[in-house]
Coordinates of C-alpha atoms in Angstrom, one line a residue:
Chain P
M289 CA -6.7 18.3 -50.1
T290 CA -6.1 21.0 -47.5
E291 CA -9.2 19.3 -45.5
Q292 CA -7.6 15.8 -46.2
A293 CA -4.5 17.8 -44.7
N294 CA -6.4 18.9 -41.8
R295 CA -8.0 15.7 -40.9
L296 CA -4.7 13.9 -40.7
L297 CA -3.3 17.1 -38.5
D298 CA -6.3 16.8 -36.2
G299 CA -5.1 13.1 -35.5
P300 CA -7.3 10.6 -34.4
R301 CA -11.7 11.6 -33.8
G302 CA -12.9 12.3 -30.5
P303 CA -11.4 13.0 -27.0
K304 CA -8.3 11.4 -25.6
P305 CA -9.2 9.0 -23.3
K306 CA -7.5 10.5 -19.9
R307 CA -6.4 9.3 -16.7
V308 CA -8.0 10.1 -13.8
F309 CA -5.4 11.0 -11.5
S310 CA -2.7 11.9 -13.5
R311 CA 0.1 14.0 -12.2
R312 CA -1.7 17.3 -14.5
N313 CA -5.1 16.4 -12.8
I314 CA -3.9 16.1 -9.3
F315 CA -1.7 19.3 -9.6
L316 CA -4.7 21.4 -11.4
Y317 CA -7.5 20.1 -8.6
G318 CA -5.1 20.7 -6.1
T319 CA -4.5 23.9 -6.7
L320 CA -8.4 24.6 -7.1
L321 CA -9.1 23.1 -4.5
M322 CA -6.9 25.3 -2.1
V323 CA -8.1 28.4 -3.9
T324 CA -11.5 27.8 -3.4
I325 CA -11.0 27.3 0.2
Y326 CA -8.8 30.4 0.2
Y327 CA -11.7 32.5 -1.2
A328 CA -14.5 30.6 0.8
I329 CA -13.0 30.9 4.2
P330 CA -13.6 34.6 5.3
L331 CA -17.4 33.7 4.9
Y332 CA -16.9 30.8 6.7
V333 CA -15.6 32.5 9.3
M334 CA -17.9 35.1 9.7
I335 CA -20.2 32.7 9.9
V336 CA -19.2 30.3 12.7
T337 CA -17.8 33.7 14.6
S338 CA -21.6 34.9 14.8
L339 CA -22.8 31.7 16.1
K340 CA -20.5 31.5 19.1
G341 CA -21.0 33.0 22.1
L342 CA -18.1 35.5 23.4
P343 CA -16.3 33.3 26.1
E344 CA -15.8 30.8 22.9
I345 CA -14.5 33.3 21.0
R346 CA -11.9 34.6 23.6
L347 CA -10.9 31.0 24.1
G348 CA -10.4 29.6 20.9
N349 CA -9.6 29.6 17.0
I350 CA -11.5 31.6 14.5
F351 CA -11.8 28.9 12.3
S352 CA -13.1 26.1 14.7
P353 CA -17.1 25.5 14.7
P354 CA -19.0 26.7 17.4
M355 CA -19.0 24.1 20.6
E356 CA -22.5 25.5 21.5
V357 CA -24.9 27.3 18.9
T358 CA -26.1 30.4 19.7
F359 CA -28.3 32.7 17.8
E360 CA -28.2 35.4 20.4
P361 CA -25.7 37.6 18.3
W362 CA -27.9 37.7 15.8
T363 CA -31.0 39.0 17.3
K364 CA -28.7 41.6 19.3
A365 CA -27.0 42.7 15.7
W366 CA -30.5 43.3 14.1
G367 CA -32.4 44.8 17.5
E368 CA -30.2 45.8 19.6
A369 CA -26.2 46.7 18.5
C370 CA -25.4 50.2 19.0
T371 CA -24.2 52.8 16.9
G372 CA -22.8 55.7 19.2
L373 CA -25.6 56.4 21.6
N374 CA -28.3 54.8 19.6
C375 CA -29.0 51.2 20.4
N376 CA -31.7 50.0 17.9
G377 CA -29.5 47.5 16.1
L378 CA -29.6 47.2 12.3
S379 CA -33.4 46.9 11.7
S380 CA -33.9 50.3 11.0
Y381 CA -31.0 50.8 8.5
F382 CA -31.8 47.6 6.8
W383 CA -35.4 49.4 6.3
N384 CA -33.7 52.5 5.3
S385 CA -31.4 50.6 2.6
I386 CA -34.7 49.1 1.6
K387 CA -36.2 52.2 0.9
I388 CA -33.3 54.0 -1.0
T389 CA -32.5 50.9 -3.0
V390 CA -36.0 50.0 -4.9
P391 CA -36.8 53.5 -5.5
S392 CA -33.2 54.1 -7.0
V393 CA -33.3 50.4 -8.8
I394 CA -36.6 51.7 -10.5
A395 CA -35.9 55.3 -11.1
S396 CA -32.5 54.9 -12.6
I397 CA -33.9 52.0 -14.8
I398 CA -36.5 53.3 -16.2
I399 CA -34.6 56.6 -17.0
A400 CA -31.5 54.6 -18.8
S401 CA -33.8 52.1 -20.6
V402 CA -35.8 54.8 -22.3
N403 CA -32.8 56.9 -22.9
G404 CA -30.9 53.9 -24.3
Y405 CA -33.7 53.3 -26.5
A406 CA -33.7 56.7 -27.6
L407 CA -29.6 56.4 -28.1
A408 CA -30.2 53.1 -29.9
N409 CA -33.2 53.8 -32.6
W410 CA -34.1 57.2 -32.5
R411 CA -30.7 59.0 -33.0
F412 CA -31.1 62.7 -32.9
K413 CA -28.0 65.5 -33.2
G414 CA -25.5 65.7 -30.4
A415 CA -26.8 62.5 -29.0
N416 CA -23.2 61.1 -29.4
L417 CA -21.7 64.0 -27.8
F418 CA -23.8 63.6 -24.3
F419 CA -23.8 60.1 -24.5
G420 CA -19.7 60.2 -24.7
I421 CA -19.4 62.8 -21.6
L422 CA -22.0 60.2 -19.8
I423 CA -19.3 57.6 -20.4
F424 CA -16.3 59.8 -19.4
G425 CA -18.5 60.8 -16.4
A426 CA -18.4 57.2 -15.4
F427 CA -14.5 57.3 -15.1
I428 CA -14.3 60.5 -13.1
P429 CA -13.7 60.0 -9.5
Y430 CA -17.1 60.4 -7.5
Q431 CA -15.0 62.8 -4.9
V432 CA -14.6 65.3 -7.6
M433 CA -18.4 65.6 -7.9
L434 CA -19.6 64.8 -4.1
Y435 CA -19.9 68.7 -2.8
P436 CA -21.3 70.4 -6.1
I437 CA -23.6 67.4 -5.8
V438 CA -24.0 68.7 -2.2
I439 CA -24.8 72.1 -3.3
M440 CA -27.5 71.1 -5.7
L441 CA -29.1 69.4 -3.1
R442 CA -29.3 71.8 -0.1
E443 CA -30.7 73.9 -2.9
L444 CA -33.3 71.6 -3.4
G445 CA -33.8 70.6 0.0
L446 CA -33.0 67.4 0.1
Y447 CA -29.9 67.5 1.3
G448 CA -29.4 64.8 4.4
D449 CA -32.7 63.1 3.0
L450 CA -33.6 59.7 1.9
S451 CA -34.7 61.0 -1.6
G452 CA -31.8 63.1 -2.3
L453 CA -29.5 59.9 -1.9
I454 CA -32.0 58.2 -4.0
I455 CA -31.3 60.9 -6.9
V456 CA -27.5 60.7 -6.5
H457 CA -28.0 57.1 -7.1
T458 CA -30.3 57.5 -10.5
I459 CA -27.4 60.0 -11.5
F460 CA -24.5 57.7 -10.7
G461 CA -26.4 54.1 -12.4
M462 CA -26.9 56.3 -15.6
P463 CA -23.8 56.1 -17.5
I464 CA -23.5 52.1 -17.0
L465 CA -27.2 51.2 -17.6
T466 CA -27.8 53.4 -20.4
L467 CA -24.6 52.0 -21.8
L468 CA -25.9 48.5 -21.1
F469 CA -29.6 49.3 -22.7
R470 CA -28.3 51.2 -25.8
N471 CA -25.6 47.9 -26.8
Y472 CA -28.8 45.8 -26.1
F473 CA -31.5 47.5 -28.0
T474 CA -28.7 48.0 -30.9
S475 CA -28.1 44.4 -31.1
L476 CA -32.1 43.6 -31.9
P477 CA -33.0 43.3 -35.3
E478 CA -33.5 46.6 -37.0
E479 CA -36.8 45.4 -38.9
L480 CA -38.5 44.8 -35.9
F481 CA -38.2 48.6 -35.2
K482 CA -39.3 48.9 -38.7
A483 CA -41.9 47.0 -38.9
A484 CA -43.6 48.6 -36.0
R485 CA -42.9 52.2 -37.7
V486 CA -44.5 51.0 -40.7
D487 CA -47.6 49.8 -38.7
G488 CA -47.7 53.0 -37.2
A489 CA -46.2 52.9 -33.9
G490 CA -44.8 55.5 -32.0
F491 CA -41.7 56.1 -30.1
W492 CA -43.8 55.1 -27.0
G493 CA -45.4 52.5 -28.6
I494 CA -42.4 50.8 -29.9
Y495 CA -40.9 50.9 -26.6
F496 CA -44.1 49.5 -24.7
R497 CA -45.5 47.0 -27.1
V498 CA -42.2 45.9 -28.9
L499 CA -39.2 46.0 -27.2
L500 CA -40.1 46.0 -23.5
P501 CA -41.8 42.5 -24.0
M502 CA -38.6 41.2 -25.5
S503 CA -36.0 42.5 -23.1
L504 CA -36.8 40.8 -20.1
P505 CA -33.4 38.9 -19.5
I506 CA -31.5 42.8 -19.8
F507 CA -33.9 44.3 -17.5
T508 CA -33.0 41.4 -14.8
V509 CA -29.2 41.9 -15.5
A510 CA -29.9 45.7 -14.8
V511 CA -31.9 44.7 -11.4
I512 CA -28.9 42.8 -10.3
L513 CA -26.1 45.3 -10.9
Q514 CA -28.0 48.2 -9.6
V515 CA -29.1 46.1 -6.1
T516 CA -26.0 45.1 -5.2
G517 CA -24.2 48.6 -6.3
I518 CA -26.3 50.6 -4.3
W519 CA -27.0 48.3 -1.2
N520 CA -22.9 48.1 -1.2
D521 CA -22.6 51.8 -1.7
F522 CA -21.2 53.8 1.5
L523 CA -19.4 56.9 0.2
F524 CA -23.1 58.3 -0.9
G525 CA -24.5 57.0 2.1
V526 CA -22.5 58.7 4.5
V527 CA -22.0 61.9 2.5
Y528 CA -25.7 62.3 1.6
T529 CA -27.5 61.5 4.4
G530 CA -27.7 62.3 8.0
P531 CA -27.6 59.5 11.0
E532 CA -31.1 59.0 11.0
A533 CA -31.3 58.1 7.1
Y534 CA -27.8 56.1 7.2
P535 CA -28.0 53.1 4.7
M536 CA -27.3 49.9 6.7
T537 CA -23.2 49.6 5.1
V538 CA -23.2 52.9 6.9
A539 CA -24.7 51.7 10.0
L540 CA -22.6 48.8 10.0
N541 CA -19.6 50.4 9.9
N542 CA -20.3 52.5 12.9
I543 CA -21.4 49.6 14.9
V544 CA -18.3 47.6 14.1
N545 CA -15.6 50.1 14.1
T546 CA -17.1 52.2 17.7
T547 CA -14.6 52.3 20.1
Q548 CA -17.1 52.3 23.2
G549 CA -17.4 49.6 25.6
V550 CA -16.6 45.7 24.8
T551 CA -16.0 44.8 21.5
E552 CA -18.4 42.1 20.7
Y553 CA -17.1 40.1 18.0
N554 CA -20.3 37.6 17.3
V555 CA -22.4 40.5 17.3
N556 CA -20.2 42.5 14.8
M557 CA -19.9 39.5 12.2
A558 CA -23.7 39.0 12.9
A559 CA -24.5 42.5 11.4
T560 CA -21.6 42.1 8.5
I561 CA -23.7 39.0 7.6
L562 CA -26.8 40.6 7.9
T563 CA -25.3 43.4 5.9
A564 CA -23.7 41.4 3.5
L565 CA -27.3 39.2 3.0
V566 CA -28.9 40.9 0.6
P567 CA -26.5 41.0 -2.3
L568 CA -25.3 37.0 -1.7
V569 CA -28.9 36.3 -2.3
I570 CA -29.1 37.6 -5.2
Y571 CA -25.5 36.7 -6.4
F572 CA -25.9 32.9 -5.6
V573 CA -29.6 32.9 -6.8
S574 CA -29.0 35.1 -10.2
G575 CA -25.6 32.8 -11.5
K576 CA -25.0 33.7 -14.9
L577 CA -26.7 36.8 -14.9
F578 CA -24.6 38.5 -12.3
V579 CA -21.7 37.6 -14.3
R580 CA -23.2 39.2 -17.3
G581 CA -23.8 42.5 -15.6
I582 CA -20.4 42.9 -14.2
A583 CA -19.2 41.8 -17.7
A584 CA -21.6 44.3 -19.0
G585 CA -19.2 47.5 -17.2
A586 CA -16.3 45.9 -19.7
V587 CA -18.0 45.9 -23.0
K588 CA -17.2 49.1 -25.0
G589 CA -19.8 50.9 -26.5
Chain W
M41 CA -26.8 53.1 -41.7
S42 CA -28.8 55.6 -39.8
A43 CA -29.9 57.5 -42.6
D44 CA -32.8 55.7 -43.7
R45 CA -34.2 56.2 -40.0
P46 CA -36.4 58.8 -39.2
N47 CA -34.8 62.3 -38.8
Q48 CA -37.3 65.0 -39.0
L49 CA -36.8 66.8 -35.9
F50 CA -40.8 66.4 -35.0
R51 CA -40.3 63.0 -35.2
N52 CA -37.5 63.0 -32.6
M53 CA -39.2 65.2 -30.2
N54 CA -40.1 62.1 -28.3
A55 CA -36.5 61.3 -28.0
K56 CA -35.2 64.5 -26.9
V57 CA -37.2 64.5 -24.2
A58 CA -36.4 60.8 -23.0
A59 CA -32.5 62.4 -23.1
I60 CA -33.2 64.8 -21.1
P61 CA -31.8 63.0 -17.9
M62 CA -28.6 62.4 -19.6
I63 CA -28.5 65.9 -21.0
V64 CA -28.8 67.6 -17.7
T65 CA -26.5 64.8 -15.8
A66 CA -23.9 64.9 -18.5
L67 CA -23.6 68.7 -18.7
F68 CA -24.9 69.9 -15.1
V69 CA -23.3 66.9 -12.6
F70 CA -20.4 65.3 -14.9
V71 CA -19.4 68.4 -16.7
G72 CA -20.8 71.4 -14.3
G73 CA -19.4 69.6 -11.1
T74 CA -16.1 68.9 -12.2
A75 CA -15.6 72.2 -13.6
W76 CA -17.1 73.9 -10.3
T77 CA -14.6 71.8 -8.5
I78 CA -11.6 72.6 -10.2
V79 CA -12.2 76.1 -9.9
Y80 CA -12.9 76.4 -6.5
S81 CA -9.6 74.3 -6.0
F82 CA -8.1 78.0 -6.5
T83 CA -10.3 79.5 -3.7
K84 CA -9.3 80.1 -0.1
S85 CA -12.6 77.9 0.7
G86 CA -12.9 76.8 4.3
L87 CA -16.4 75.5 5.8
L88 CA -18.2 77.4 3.1
P89 CA -17.0 77.7 -0.5
R90 CA -16.1 81.5 -1.0
M91 CA -14.9 82.5 -4.4
K92 CA -11.6 83.9 -3.1
W93 CA -8.7 83.1 -5.5
V94 CA -5.1 81.9 -4.1
G95 CA -4.0 80.5 -7.1
L96 CA -2.0 77.9 -6.7
D97 CA -2.1 77.7 -2.6
Q98 CA -4.3 74.9 -1.9
Y99 CA -2.0 72.6 -4.1
E100 CA 1.3 74.1 -2.3
R101 CA -0.2 73.2 1.1
L102 CA -1.1 69.9 -0.5
W103 CA 1.7 68.4 -1.4
G104 CA 3.5 69.9 1.1
T105 CA 0.6 68.0 4.0
K106 CA 2.3 64.8 5.2
R107 CA -0.9 63.3 5.5
W108 CA -1.2 63.5 1.7
L109 CA 2.0 62.3 0.9
I110 CA 1.6 59.1 2.7
A111 CA -1.8 58.9 1.1
I112 CA -0.1 59.3 -2.3
E113 CA 3.0 57.1 -1.2
N114 CA -0.2 54.0 -0.1
L115 CA -2.2 54.6 -3.2
A116 CA 1.1 54.0 -5.1
I117 CA 1.8 50.6 -3.1
Y118 CA -1.4 49.3 -3.1
G119 CA -2.3 50.2 -6.5
L120 CA 0.8 48.7 -8.1
C121 CA 0.3 45.3 -6.1
M122 CA -2.9 45.4 -6.8
L123 CA -2.7 45.7 -10.0
V124 CA -0.1 43.1 -10.8
L125 CA -1.3 40.7 -8.3
V126 CA -4.8 41.1 -9.6
F127 CA -3.8 40.5 -13.4
V128 CA -1.8 37.8 -12.5
I129 CA -4.1 36.0 -10.0
G130 CA -7.5 36.5 -12.2
F131 CA -5.4 35.1 -15.4
I132 CA -3.9 32.4 -13.4
L133 CA -7.6 31.6 -12.2
A134 CA -8.8 31.8 -15.3
A135 CA -6.3 29.6 -17.1
L136 CA -6.9 27.0 -14.6
I137 CA -10.6 26.9 -14.9
D138 CA -10.6 27.1 -18.7
Q139 CA -9.0 23.4 -18.7
K140 CA -12.4 21.9 -19.1
I141 CA -12.4 20.8 -15.3
R142 CA -15.1 19.6 -13.5
F143 CA -17.1 21.6 -11.3
E144 CA -16.1 24.8 -13.1
N145 CA -19.9 26.7 -12.1
T146 CA -18.9 25.8 -8.2
I147 CA -15.3 27.2 -8.5
R148 CA -16.3 30.2 -10.2
T149 CA -19.4 30.7 -7.9
V150 CA -16.9 30.5 -4.6
I151 CA -14.1 33.0 -6.5
L152 CA -16.3 35.4 -7.3
Y153 CA -18.6 35.8 -4.6
P154 CA -16.4 38.3 -2.5
Y155 CA -17.1 40.7 -5.4
A156 CA -20.9 40.6 -4.7
M157 CA -20.2 42.1 -0.9
S158 CA -19.6 45.5 -0.3
F159 CA -16.0 47.2 0.6
V160 CA -17.1 47.8 4.5
V161 CA -17.9 44.0 4.6
T162 CA -14.7 42.6 3.1
G163 CA -12.6 45.4 5.2
L164 CA -14.3 44.2 8.3
V165 CA -13.8 40.2 7.7
W166 CA -10.5 40.9 7.1
Q167 CA -10.2 43.0 9.8
W168 CA -11.5 40.2 12.1
I169 CA -9.4 37.3 10.3
L170 CA -5.9 39.6 11.0
N171 CA -6.9 40.6 14.5
P172 CA -3.6 39.0 16.0
E173 CA -5.2 38.4 19.4
F174 CA -7.5 36.0 17.6
G175 CA -6.9 35.5 14.2
I176 CA -4.2 34.4 12.4
Q177 CA -1.8 35.0 14.6
N178 CA -3.4 33.4 17.2
I179 CA -3.6 30.6 15.7
V180 CA -0.2 29.8 14.2
R181 CA 1.1 30.4 17.8
G182 CA -1.8 28.2 19.0
I183 CA -0.3 25.5 17.1
G184 CA 3.4 25.6 18.7
W185 CA 5.1 28.5 16.7
E186 CA 5.2 30.8 19.8
S187 CA 7.2 33.7 18.4
F188 CA 5.3 34.0 14.9
T189 CA 3.9 37.4 14.3
F190 CA 1.6 38.8 11.5
D191 CA -0.3 41.9 12.7
P192 CA -0.3 43.9 9.8
L193 CA -3.2 46.0 10.5
Y194 CA -1.1 47.1 13.7
T195 CA 1.6 47.8 12.5
P196 CA 2.3 50.7 10.6
E197 CA 4.7 49.8 7.6
I198 CA 2.8 47.1 6.2
A199 CA -0.6 48.0 7.5
I200 CA -1.4 48.8 3.7
F201 CA -0.6 45.2 3.0
G202 CA -3.1 44.0 5.6
V203 CA -6.1 45.9 3.1
L204 CA -4.1 44.9 -0.2
I205 CA -5.1 40.8 1.2
A206 CA -8.7 41.9 1.5
G207 CA -8.6 43.7 -1.8
L208 CA -7.4 41.2 -3.5
W209 CA -10.1 38.7 -2.0
Q210 CA -12.0 41.2 -3.0
G211 CA -11.6 42.0 -6.9
S212 CA -9.7 39.2 -8.0
G213 CA -12.7 37.4 -8.9
L214 CA -13.9 40.0 -11.0
V215 CA -10.6 39.6 -13.3
M216 CA -11.1 36.0 -13.2
V217 CA -14.2 36.1 -15.1
L218 CA -13.4 38.9 -17.4
M219 CA -10.1 36.9 -18.4
L220 CA -12.0 33.5 -19.0
A221 CA -14.5 35.2 -21.1
G222 CA -11.4 36.6 -23.2
L223 CA -10.0 33.2 -23.1
R224 CA -13.2 31.7 -24.2
G225 CA -13.3 34.0 -26.9
I226 CA -10.0 33.0 -28.5
D227 CA -10.4 30.5 -31.6
H228 CA -9.5 26.5 -30.7
E229 CA -7.7 26.8 -34.0
V230 CA -5.1 28.8 -32.2
W231 CA -4.5 26.0 -29.8
K232 CA -4.5 23.4 -32.0
A233 CA -2.1 25.6 -34.7
A234 CA 0.1 25.6 -31.6
R235 CA 0.2 22.1 -30.3
I236 CA 1.3 21.1 -33.6
D237 CA 4.1 23.4 -33.9
G238 CA 5.0 22.0 -30.3
I239 CA 4.9 24.9 -28.9
P240 CA 4.6 24.2 -24.6
A241 CA 1.3 25.5 -23.1
W242 CA 2.8 28.2 -21.1
K243 CA 4.7 30.0 -24.3
T244 CA 1.4 29.6 -26.0
Y245 CA -0.3 31.7 -23.3
I246 CA 2.4 34.3 -22.9
F247 CA 3.2 34.8 -26.8
I248 CA 0.4 33.9 -28.4
V249 CA -3.2 34.0 -26.1
I250 CA -2.2 37.1 -24.0
P251 CA -1.4 39.3 -27.3
M252 CA -4.5 38.2 -28.3
M253 CA -6.7 39.2 -25.5
R254 CA -5.0 42.9 -25.3
P255 CA -8.8 44.2 -25.6
V256 CA -9.9 42.1 -22.6
F257 CA -6.4 43.0 -21.0
I258 CA -7.0 47.0 -21.1
T259 CA -10.7 47.3 -20.4
T260 CA -9.8 45.0 -17.2
L261 CA -7.1 47.7 -16.7
V262 CA -9.3 50.6 -17.1
L263 CA -12.0 49.0 -14.6
V264 CA -9.0 47.9 -12.4
V265 CA -7.1 51.1 -12.0
T266 CA -10.4 53.5 -11.7
G267 CA -11.2 51.1 -8.6
I268 CA -8.2 51.6 -7.2
V269 CA -7.7 54.7 -7.5
K270 CA -11.6 55.3 -5.7
V271 CA -10.8 53.2 -2.6
F272 CA -12.3 54.5 0.5
D273 CA -14.7 52.2 1.8
L274 CA -12.6 49.4 2.3
I275 CA -10.1 51.3 4.3
V276 CA -12.5 53.3 6.3
A277 CA -13.6 49.9 7.1
Q278 CA -10.7 47.7 7.7
T279 CA -8.4 50.6 9.5
G280 CA -10.0 53.7 9.4
G281 CA -6.8 55.3 8.1
G282 CA -4.7 53.9 11.2
P283 CA -2.6 52.8 12.9
G284 CA -1.8 56.6 12.7
I285 CA -1.9 57.8 9.5
A286 CA -0.4 54.5 8.1
T287 CA -3.3 53.8 5.8
E288 CA -4.3 56.7 4.4
V289 CA -5.7 57.2 0.9
P290 CA -6.5 60.3 -1.4
A291 CA -10.0 59.4 -1.3
K292 CA -10.0 59.5 2.6
Y293 CA -8.0 62.2 2.3
V294 CA -10.7 64.2 0.4
Y295 CA -13.7 63.1 2.5
D296 CA -12.2 64.1 5.6
M297 CA -11.2 67.3 4.4
M298 CA -14.4 68.1 3.1
F299 CA -16.9 66.9 5.8
R300 CA -14.9 66.7 8.8
N301 CA -12.2 69.4 9.0
N302 CA -14.2 72.1 7.2
N303 CA -11.3 72.7 4.6
L304 CA -13.2 72.8 1.3
G305 CA -10.2 73.9 -0.4
Q306 CA -7.9 70.9 0.4
G307 CA -10.4 68.9 -0.3
F308 CA -11.2 70.1 -3.9
A309 CA -7.5 70.4 -4.8
A310 CA -6.9 66.6 -3.6
S311 CA -9.8 65.6 -5.6
T312 CA -8.6 67.6 -8.6
M313 CA -5.3 65.7 -8.3
M314 CA -7.5 62.2 -8.4
L315 CA -9.3 63.4 -11.0
V316 CA -5.8 64.2 -12.8
T317 CA -4.7 60.3 -12.1
V318 CA -7.5 58.7 -13.7
A319 CA -7.4 61.3 -16.7
L320 CA -3.8 60.4 -17.4
I321 CA -4.9 56.6 -17.9
V322 CA -8.4 57.2 -19.2
I323 CA -7.7 59.8 -21.8
P324 CA -4.7 57.5 -23.8
W325 CA -7.1 54.6 -23.4
A326 CA -10.0 56.5 -24.8
I327 CA -7.8 57.5 -27.8
L328 CA -6.8 54.5 -28.5
E329 CA -9.8 52.8 -28.3
F330 CA -12.4 55.3 -30.0
G331 CA -9.8 57.4 -31.4
G332 CA -10.4 55.6 -34.7
K333 CA -13.9 55.2 -34.5
R334 CA -15.3 58.6 -33.7
S335 CA -15.0 60.0 -37.4
N336 CA -17.5 57.6 -38.7
D337 CA -20.2 59.7 -36.4

């Protein structure tokens, strides 16, 4: 009876035929088109500005496409732009960022995945307490912990050094990554774990031979999350490294906001795109996995 | 559930070893570091931390400093506008995208890409677009409206809104994605029932769908608010705190005091105030979300 009633209420089956140019559609797609253009404009402006010569920028309008395309600003931003007195462009800072990002990503993912695995499958007394502190730690403003870490790194002799910054990134990546891995490993069927136990596999055996092979997606998500996060970091870079070891974001800010000499807007924009390139490429290539990564931040434990 | 899992001490040794980095981080960095900063905020630390107790002196001085008051005011304006607008924009965009539209992936990709870029990049792009000599103001004047003025970054009274534009552009995609996930999580039956009862769509959203999405709203709120309190690189890149001190924010005040002005005590006191602000929001949320669950552990 209720089923019949439901069917009645559902009305006719199948999608309702729609007119393409209904008022609703025009409004809907019109709004979305405008929104999309709005979001896309800054990237567009960056690109066109970086391809113009300085005289053309002075004359014209930031939205107009370049009349004469030049790649000189790009080469200049890469190799000659000045941060203060040092005019070596962004290239060395790009390599700094690579040297910071790669080890930090690897270290933080290894530590967090093993840790998440221990939390999910080998619960021990007190584990939840430490995990709780860790997650709360993710909400503490970094400013509160900046100076104590300066002292710790100084004691270790790593302050101002790339390796110090790598440790800092590993530490602050831990809450979110541990949460990510813990939730993922908890969601796997427990029978897998039990069967492996019965077959005599130990802690590391299960991790390497059972869980790792089936966790590729979550590792990819973690890599995306960490690479973009660490590459985009500014605060830790400026606090824990010296001018020689600055990551790209800090160098970019110094190049653009330097007050000496003529401001070369085209070089500035080329430098800006160069700095944004790595996360942008990751974003456009990874698609849905990127979204999964940021959604992980919103998933509750 | 956990009772039938191995529980003996020696079998868990590996797990404990694996958890050492977490335990060290939690205890020494998060708890230890925070406690250290709070304790030293009551001391007369200058260039180096010194254990010379001065009670609430640093806090009194902090709240008597014009720069800090401006920073707090800016954070309040930026935070409030950001919070309201990011939710309104994020939700409306999510609702529009949820209408079974075509090109959904493309639109979503374009709205979210700013979130992949750093605050430094965001700040610099918008510094350029809002540049009065070349940017929007110049273009509108070029069209023929000679007296048009739009130079938020050079007008102290409204400079913070220039930062807000950039912040919204960067962050609204995130809210849109989270809201969209929330909308997709709502049972279709709810929509059908509302349609049968003849409730208009906007009413269904406000009175039925949004209340059902409460958990999504709350987690998004916590994410957005902690992000707002931390805002630092955006300001440094876009305005450098200027013109003058018009766009100072607490995080920048802390940084400047600690690493530029050799006034550690002020930095510690200011960062402790930031911690208090976050705690006021996170603790009630944590109690609401996890308060009931804790007893099961």
